[in-house]
Short mmCIF file of C-alpha atoms in Angstrom, two decimals:
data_model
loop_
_atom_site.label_atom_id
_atom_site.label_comp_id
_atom_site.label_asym_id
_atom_site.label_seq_id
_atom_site.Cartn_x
_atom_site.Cartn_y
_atom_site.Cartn_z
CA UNK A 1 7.07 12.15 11.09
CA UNK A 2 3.87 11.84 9.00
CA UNK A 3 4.54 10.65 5.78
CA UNK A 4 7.04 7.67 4.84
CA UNK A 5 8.49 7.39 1.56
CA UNK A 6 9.16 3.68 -0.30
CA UNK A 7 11.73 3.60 -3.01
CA UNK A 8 10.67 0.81 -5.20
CA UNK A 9 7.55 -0.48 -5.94
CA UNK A 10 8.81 -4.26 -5.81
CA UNK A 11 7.62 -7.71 -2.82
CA UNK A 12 9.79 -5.89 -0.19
CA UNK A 13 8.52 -2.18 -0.92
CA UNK A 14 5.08 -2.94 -1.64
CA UNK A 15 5.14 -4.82 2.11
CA UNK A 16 7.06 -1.82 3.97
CA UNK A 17 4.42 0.71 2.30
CA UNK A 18 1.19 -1.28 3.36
CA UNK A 19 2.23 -1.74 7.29
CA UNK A 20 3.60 1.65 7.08
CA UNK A 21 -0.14 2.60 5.64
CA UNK A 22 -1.95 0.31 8.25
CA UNK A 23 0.53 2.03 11.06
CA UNK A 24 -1.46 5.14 10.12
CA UNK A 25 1.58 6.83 8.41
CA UNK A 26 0.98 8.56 4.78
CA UNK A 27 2.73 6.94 2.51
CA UNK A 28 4.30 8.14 -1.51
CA UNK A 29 5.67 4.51 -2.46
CA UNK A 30 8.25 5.60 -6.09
CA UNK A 31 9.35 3.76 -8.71
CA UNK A 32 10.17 3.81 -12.25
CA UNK A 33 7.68 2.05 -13.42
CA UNK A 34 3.82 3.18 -13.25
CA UNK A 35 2.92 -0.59 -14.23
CA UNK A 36 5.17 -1.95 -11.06
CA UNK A 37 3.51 0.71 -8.94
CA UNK A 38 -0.03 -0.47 -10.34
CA UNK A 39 1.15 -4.19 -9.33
CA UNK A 40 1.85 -3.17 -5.91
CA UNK A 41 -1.45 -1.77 -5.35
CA UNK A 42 -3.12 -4.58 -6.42
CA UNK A 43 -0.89 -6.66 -4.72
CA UNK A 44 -1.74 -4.32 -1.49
CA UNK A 45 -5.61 -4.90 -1.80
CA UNK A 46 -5.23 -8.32 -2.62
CA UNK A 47 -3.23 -8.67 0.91
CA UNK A 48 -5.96 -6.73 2.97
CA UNK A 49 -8.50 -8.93 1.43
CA UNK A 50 -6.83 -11.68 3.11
CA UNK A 51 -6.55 -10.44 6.04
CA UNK A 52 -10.06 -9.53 5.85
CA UNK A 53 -10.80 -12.98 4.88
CA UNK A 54 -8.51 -14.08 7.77
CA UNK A 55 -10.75 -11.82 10.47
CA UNK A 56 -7.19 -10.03 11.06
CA UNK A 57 -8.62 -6.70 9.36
CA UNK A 58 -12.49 -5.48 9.78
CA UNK A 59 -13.35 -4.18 6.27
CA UNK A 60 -14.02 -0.63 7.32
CA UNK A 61 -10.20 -0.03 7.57
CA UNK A 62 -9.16 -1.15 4.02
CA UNK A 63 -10.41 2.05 1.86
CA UNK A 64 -8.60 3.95 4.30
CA UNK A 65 -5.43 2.37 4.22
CA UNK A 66 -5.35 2.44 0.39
CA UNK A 67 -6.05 5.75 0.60
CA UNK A 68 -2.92 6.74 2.44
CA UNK A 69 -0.81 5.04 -0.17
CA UNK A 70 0.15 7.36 -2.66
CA UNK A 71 2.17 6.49 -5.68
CA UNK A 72 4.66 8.53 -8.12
CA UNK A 73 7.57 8.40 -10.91
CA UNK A 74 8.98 11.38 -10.22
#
């Protein structure tokens, strides 16, 4: 299995889709919504900021996390 795929873009899919993404697993997180799926994002990058901030994360990893997350209506 390389790719994972979150239905819903809400606290408890937005949190499956960025360990799933920081596992190293592709991930197409849906909703409904493109504005909840542009909240989760942020949402994501705020929490790897604080883990960055935290020393739990080294900086170099974030852009490629993010970058595994895809997101989609359909």
């Amino acid at each position: 299995m390389n790719t994972i795929g979150v239905l819903g873009a809400g606290v408890m899919g937005t949190g499956v889709a960025q360990l799933a993404a920081q596992a190293g697993y592709a991930v197409i997180i849906r909703d409904l919504k493109q504005s909840l799926l542009k909240e989760s994002l942020k949402n994501i990058r705020a929490n790897l900021e604080q883990q960055i901030d935290a020393g739990q994360l080294e900086p170099v990893h974030r852009d490629g996390i993010v970058d595994r997350i895809r997101r989609s209506t359909d």
